[in-house]
PDB file of N, CA and C in Angstrom:
ATOM      1  N   MET R1332     144.553  92.046  46.732  1.00  0.00           N
ATOM      2  CA  MET R1332     143.700  93.207  46.929  1.00  0.00           C
ATOM      3  C   MET R1332     144.320  94.381  46.175  1.00  0.00           C
ATOM      4  N   ALA R1333     143.523  95.112  45.455  1.00  0.00           N
ATOM      5  CA  ALA R1333     144.045  96.258  44.720  1.00  0.00           C
ATOM      6  C   ALA R1333     144.339  97.417  45.681  1.00  0.00           C
ATOM      7  N   LYS R1334     145.241  98.334  45.227  1.00  0.00           N
ATOM      8  CA  LYS R1334     145.582  99.482  46.063  1.00  0.00           C
ATOM      9  C   LYS R1334     144.403 100.495  46.120  1.00  0.00           C
ATOM     10  N   THR R1335     143.560 100.463  45.183  1.00  0.00           N
ATOM     11  CA  THR R1335     142.497 101.464  45.132  1.00  0.00           C
ATOM     12  C   THR R1335     141.180 100.866  45.636  1.00  0.00           C
ATOM     13  N   ASP R1336     141.269 100.197  46.749  1.00  0.00           N
ATOM     14  CA  ASP R1336     140.008  99.660  47.314  1.00  0.00           C
ATOM     15  C   ASP R1336     139.252 100.722  48.138  1.00  0.00           C
ATOM     16  N   LYS R1337     138.120 100.391  48.614  1.00  0.00           N
ATOM     17  CA  LYS R1337     137.231 101.329  49.331  1.00  0.00           C
ATOM     18  C   LYS R1337     137.901 101.839  50.596  1.00  0.00           C
ATOM     19  N   ILE R1338     138.645 100.987  51.317  1.00  0.00           N
ATOM     20  CA  ILE R1338     139.277 101.438  52.555  1.00  0.00           C
ATOM     21  C   ILE R1338     140.312 102.518  52.253  1.00  0.00           C
ATOM     22  N   ASP R1339     141.159 102.234  51.287  1.00  0.00           N
ATOM     23  CA  ASP R1339     142.212 103.216  50.918  1.00  0.00           C
ATOM     24  C   ASP R1339     141.553 104.550  50.467  1.00  0.00           C
ATOM     25  N   ALA R1340     140.518 104.491  49.716  1.00  0.00           N
ATOM     26  CA  ALA R1340     139.808 105.712  49.264  1.00  0.00           C
ATOM     27  C   ALA R1340     139.286 106.472  50.437  1.00  0.00           C
ATOM     28  N   SER R1341     138.718 105.752  51.385  1.00  0.00           N
ATOM     29  CA  SER R1341     138.155 106.425  52.591  1.00  0.00           C
ATOM     30  C   SER R1341     139.264 107.121  53.377  1.00  0.00           C
ATOM     31  N   VAL R1342     140.433 106.430  53.572  1.00  0.00           N
ATOM     32  CA  VAL R1342     141.538 106.979  54.335  1.00  0.00           C
ATOM     33  C   VAL R1342     142.116 108.220  53.592  1.00  0.00           C
ATOM     34  N   ILE R1343     142.232 108.122  52.308  1.00  0.00           N
ATOM     35  CA  ILE R1343     142.775 109.254  51.541  1.00  0.00           C
ATOM     36  C   ILE R1343     141.788 110.441  51.625  1.00  0.00           C
ATOM     37  N   ALA R1344     140.503 110.204  51.562  1.00  0.00           N
ATOM     38  CA  ALA R1344     139.536 111.288  51.638  1.00  0.00           C
ATOM     39  C   ALA R1344     139.551 111.916  53.022  1.00  0.00           C
ATOM     40  N   SER R1345     139.679 111.114  54.045  1.00  0.00           N
ATOM     41  CA  SER R1345     139.727 111.657  55.444  1.00  0.00           C
ATOM     42  C   SER R1345     140.993 112.466  55.640  1.00  0.00           C
ATOM     43  N   PHE R1346     142.093 111.982  55.098  1.00  0.00           N
ATOM     44  CA  PHE R1346     143.360 112.710  55.207  1.00  0.00           C
ATOM     45  C   PHE R1346     143.245 114.105  54.500  1.00  0.00           C
ATOM     46  N   ALA R1347     142.715 114.071  53.324  1.00  0.00           N
ATOM     47  CA  ALA R1347     142.581 115.294  52.564  1.00  0.00           C
ATOM     48  C   ALA R1347     141.628 116.308  53.270  1.00  0.00           C
ATOM     49  N   ALA R1348     140.582 115.770  53.888  1.00  0.00           N
ATOM     50  CA  ALA R1348     139.621 116.636  54.592  1.00  0.00           C
ATOM     51  C   ALA R1348     140.321 117.286  55.829  1.00  0.00           C
ATOM     52  N   VAL R1349     141.217 116.610  56.472  1.00  0.00           N
ATOM     53  CA  VAL R1349     141.846 117.176  57.655  1.00  0.00           C
ATOM     54  C   VAL R1349     143.081 118.099  57.233  1.00  0.00           C
ATOM     55  N   ILE R1350     143.866 117.617  56.329  1.00  0.00           N
ATOM     56  CA  ILE R1350     145.088 118.344  55.950  1.00  0.00           C
ATOM     57  C   ILE R1350     144.773 119.534  55.037  1.00  0.00           C
ATOM     58  N   LYS R1351     143.752 119.382  54.170  1.00  0.00           N
ATOM     59  CA  LYS R1351     143.394 120.391  53.173  1.00  0.00           C
ATOM     60  C   LYS R1351     144.568 120.837  52.331  1.00  0.00           C
ATOM     61  N   PRO R1352     145.195 119.912  51.579  1.00  0.00           N
ATOM     62  CA  PRO R1352     146.362 120.281  50.724  1.00  0.00           C
ATOM     63  C   PRO R1352     146.003 121.294  49.675  1.00  0.00           C
ATOM     64  N   ALA R1353     146.969 122.117  49.294  1.00  0.00           N
ATOM     65  CA  ALA R1353     146.762 123.128  48.246  1.00  0.00           C
ATOM     66  C   ALA R1353     146.436 122.432  46.932  1.00  0.00           C
ATOM     67  N   ILE R1354     145.528 123.033  46.182  1.00  0.00           N
ATOM     68  CA  ILE R1354     145.191 122.515  44.847  1.00  0.00           C
ATOM     69  C   ILE R1354     146.292 123.050  43.893  1.00  0.00           C
ATOM     70  N   ARG R1355     146.852 122.136  43.182  1.00  0.00           N
ATOM     71  CA  ARG R1355     147.887 122.510  42.183  1.00  0.00           C
ATOM     72  C   ARG R1355     147.356 122.202  40.770  1.00  0.00           C
ATOM     73  N   PRO R1356     147.621 123.146  39.861  1.00  0.00           N
ATOM     74  CA  PRO R1356     147.146 122.895  38.490  1.00  0.00           C
ATOM     75  C   PRO R1356     147.952 121.750  37.827  1.00  0.00           C
ATOM     76  N   VAL R1357     147.274 121.057  36.934  1.00  0.00           N
ATOM     77  CA  VAL R1357     147.906 120.012  36.151  1.00  0.00           C
ATOM     78  C   VAL R1357     148.786 120.656  35.127  1.00  0.00           C
ATOM     79  N   ASN R1358     149.987 120.071  34.889  1.00  0.00           N
ATOM     80  CA  ASN R1358     150.922 120.637  33.926  1.00  0.00           C
ATOM     81  C   ASN R1358     150.278 120.631  32.545  1.00  0.00           C
ATOM     82  N   ASP R1359     150.589 121.601  31.760  1.00  0.00           N
ATOM     83  CA  ASP R1359     150.140 121.635  30.397  1.00  0.00           C
ATOM     84  C   ASP R1359     150.991 120.675  29.543  1.00  0.00           C
ATOM     85  N   ASP R1360     150.582 120.470  28.315  1.00  0.00           N
ATOM     86  CA  ASP R1360     151.236 119.450  27.442  1.00  0.00           C
ATOM     87  C   ASP R1360     152.730 119.810  27.204  1.00  0.00           C
ATOM     88  N   GLN R1361     153.021 121.077  27.006  1.00  0.00           N
ATOM     89  CA  GLN R1361     154.374 121.489  26.749  1.00  0.00           C
ATOM     90  C   GLN R1361     155.261 121.180  27.944  1.00  0.00           C
ATOM     91  N   ALA R1362     154.813 121.498  29.154  1.00  0.00           N
ATOM     92  CA  ALA R1362     155.576 121.265  30.362  1.00  0.00           C
ATOM     93  C   ALA R1362     155.779 119.750  30.571  1.00  0.00           C
ATOM     94  N   LEU R1363     154.762 118.951  30.268  1.00  0.00           N
ATOM     95  CA  LEU R1363     154.876 117.501  30.419  1.00  0.00           C
ATOM     96  C   LEU R1363     155.879 116.948  29.392  1.00  0.00           C
ATOM     97  N   ARG R1364     155.886 117.444  28.154  1.00  0.00           N
ATOM     98  CA  ARG R1364     156.856 117.014  27.162  1.00  0.00           C
ATOM     99  C   ARG R1364     158.274 117.389  27.590  1.00  0.00           C
ATOM    100  N   LEU R1365     158.404 118.540  28.090  1.00  0.00           N
ATOM    101  CA  LEU R1365     159.743 119.029  28.554  1.00  0.00           C
ATOM    102  C   LEU R1365     160.244 118.134  29.690  1.00  0.00           C
ATOM    103  N   LYS R1366     159.374 117.873  30.624  1.00  0.00           N
ATOM    104  CA  LYS R1366     159.751 117.003  31.759  1.00  0.00           C
ATOM    105  C   LYS R1366     160.151 115.622  31.263  1.00  0.00           C
ATOM    106  N   ALA R1367     159.455 115.086  30.348  1.00  0.00           N
ATOM    107  CA  ALA R1367     159.766 113.765  29.784  1.00  0.00           C
ATOM    108  C   ALA R1367     161.073 113.820  29.024  1.00  0.00           C
ATOM    109  N   THR R1368     161.320 114.863  28.283  1.00  0.00           N
ATOM    110  CA  THR R1368     162.563 115.040  27.572  1.00  0.00           C
ATOM    111  C   THR R1368     163.772 115.121  28.478  1.00  0.00           C
ATOM    112  N   VAL R1369     163.622 115.949  29.560  1.00  0.00           N
ATOM    113  CA  VAL R1369     164.713 116.088  30.542  1.00  0.00           C
ATOM    114  C   VAL R1369     164.966 114.755  31.218  1.00  0.00           C
ATOM    115  N   SER R1370     163.922 114.051  31.580  1.00  0.00           N
ATOM    116  CA  SER R1370     164.076 112.771  32.211  1.00  0.00           C
ATOM    117  C   SER R1370     164.757 111.783  31.306  1.00  0.00           C
ATOM    118  N   ARG R1371     164.411 111.779  30.040  1.00  0.00           N
ATOM    119  CA  ARG R1371     165.084 110.819  29.100  1.00  0.00           C
ATOM    120  C   ARG R1371     166.534 111.186  28.873  1.00  0.00           C
ATOM    121  N   ARG R1372     166.839 112.509  28.849  1.00  0.00           N
ATOM    122  CA  ARG R1372     168.228 112.948  28.671  1.00  0.00           C
ATOM    123  C   ARG R1372     169.056 112.485  29.886  1.00  0.00           C
ATOM    124  N   ARG R1373     168.460 112.617  31.044  1.00  0.00           N
ATOM    125  CA  ARG R1373     169.189 112.101  32.262  1.00  0.00           C
ATOM    126  C   ARG R1373     169.462 110.626  32.196  1.00  0.00           C
ATOM    127  N   GLN R1374     168.424 109.886  31.737  1.00  0.00           N
ATOM    128  CA  GLN R1374     168.658 108.443  31.619  1.00  0.00           C
ATOM    129  C   GLN R1374     169.734 108.089  30.658  1.00  0.00           C
ATOM    130  N   LEU R1375     169.746 108.806  29.482  1.00  0.00           N
ATOM    131  CA  LEU R1375     170.759 108.556  28.465  1.00  0.00           C
ATOM    132  C   LEU R1375     172.169 108.933  28.955  1.00  0.00           C
ATOM    133  N   SER R1376     172.231 110.049  29.679  1.00  0.00           N
ATOM    134  CA  SER R1376     173.504 110.472  30.254  1.00  0.00           C
ATOM    135  C   SER R1376     174.042 109.445  31.248  1.00  0.00           C
ATOM    136  N   ASP R1377     173.172 108.938  32.053  1.00  0.00           N
ATOM    137  CA  ASP R1377     173.539 107.904  32.997  1.00  0.00           C
ATOM    138  C   ASP R1377     174.020 106.613  32.311  1.00  0.00           C
ATOM    139  N   MET R1378     173.332 106.282  31.231  1.00  0.00           N
ATOM    140  CA  MET R1378     173.747 105.125  30.448  1.00  0.00           C
ATOM    141  C   MET R1378     175.102 105.257  29.818  1.00  0.00           C
ATOM    142  N   VAL R1379     175.426 106.469  29.296  1.00  0.00           N
ATOM    143  CA  VAL R1379     176.725 106.767  28.715  1.00  0.00           C
ATOM    144  C   VAL R1379     177.805 106.605  29.771  1.00  0.00           C
ATOM    145  N   LYS R1380     177.524 107.212  30.937  1.00  0.00           N
ATOM    146  CA  LYS R1380     178.515 107.083  32.042  1.00  0.00           C
ATOM    147  C   LYS R1380     178.774 105.622  32.426  1.00  0.00           C
ATOM    148  N   ALA R1381     177.690 104.873  32.500  1.00  0.00           N
ATOM    149  CA  ALA R1381     177.845 103.425  32.886  1.00  0.00           C
ATOM    150  C   ALA R1381     178.618 102.654  31.820  1.00  0.00           C
ATOM    151  N   GLU R1382     178.299 102.934  30.580  1.00  0.00           N
ATOM    152  CA  GLU R1382     179.012 102.218  29.501  1.00  0.00           C
ATOM    153  C   GLU R1382     180.453 102.624  29.429  1.00  0.00           C
ATOM    154  N   THR R1383     180.767 103.901  29.640  1.00  0.00           N
ATOM    155  CA  THR R1383     182.113 104.432  29.646  1.00  0.00           C
ATOM    156  C   THR R1383     182.906 103.736  30.760  1.00  0.00           C
ATOM    157  N   SER R1384     182.284 103.643  31.940  1.00  0.00           N
ATOM    158  CA  SER R1384     182.941 102.978  33.080  1.00  0.00           C
ATOM    159  C   SER R1384     183.173 101.529  32.789  1.00  0.00           C
ATOM    160  N   ARG R1385     182.187 100.851  32.176  1.00  0.00           N
ATOM    161  CA  ARG R1385     182.299  99.454  31.839  1.00  0.00           C
ATOM    162  C   ARG R1385     183.452  99.254  30.804  1.00  0.00           C
ATOM    163  N   GLY R1386     183.550 100.145  29.858  1.00  0.00           N
ATOM    164  CA  GLY R1386     184.604 100.076  28.881  1.00  0.00           C
ATOM    165  C   GLY R1386     186.005 100.259  29.492  1.00  0.00           C
ATOM    166  N   GLN R1387     186.126 101.148  30.441  1.00  0.00           N
ATOM    167  CA  GLN R1387     187.388 101.347  31.098  1.00  0.00           C
ATOM    168  C   GLN R1387     187.763 100.174  31.962  1.00  0.00           C
ATOM    169  N   THR R1388     186.787  99.487  32.507  1.00  0.00           N
ATOM    170  CA  THR R1388     186.987  98.324  33.333  1.00  0.00           C
ATOM    171  C   THR R1388     187.513  97.160  32.505  1.00  0.00           C
ATOM    172  N   LEU R1389     187.050  97.027  31.292  1.00  0.00           N
ATOM    173  CA  LEU R1389     187.434  95.977  30.413  1.00  0.00           C
ATOM    174  C   LEU R1389     188.786  96.187  29.760  1.00  0.00           C
ATOM    175  N   SER R1390     189.259  97.421  29.727  1.00  0.00           N
ATOM    176  CA  SER R1390     190.530  97.746  29.097  1.00  0.00           C
ATOM    177  C   SER R1390     191.691  97.254  29.903  1.00  0.00           C
TER     178      SER R1390
END
């Protein structure tokens, strides 16, 4: 069964009607690109740390 079935949609709609969460604007293209770049930089940094650690273990 898919996650987006009718029951889930109904529960989500009921929750939103009761909680009334604040409406947030969608990020613009530049903010999304920056977020993706920062995320990728973090991934690469973690990879460098892991490889450095692996290299020290092998020495």
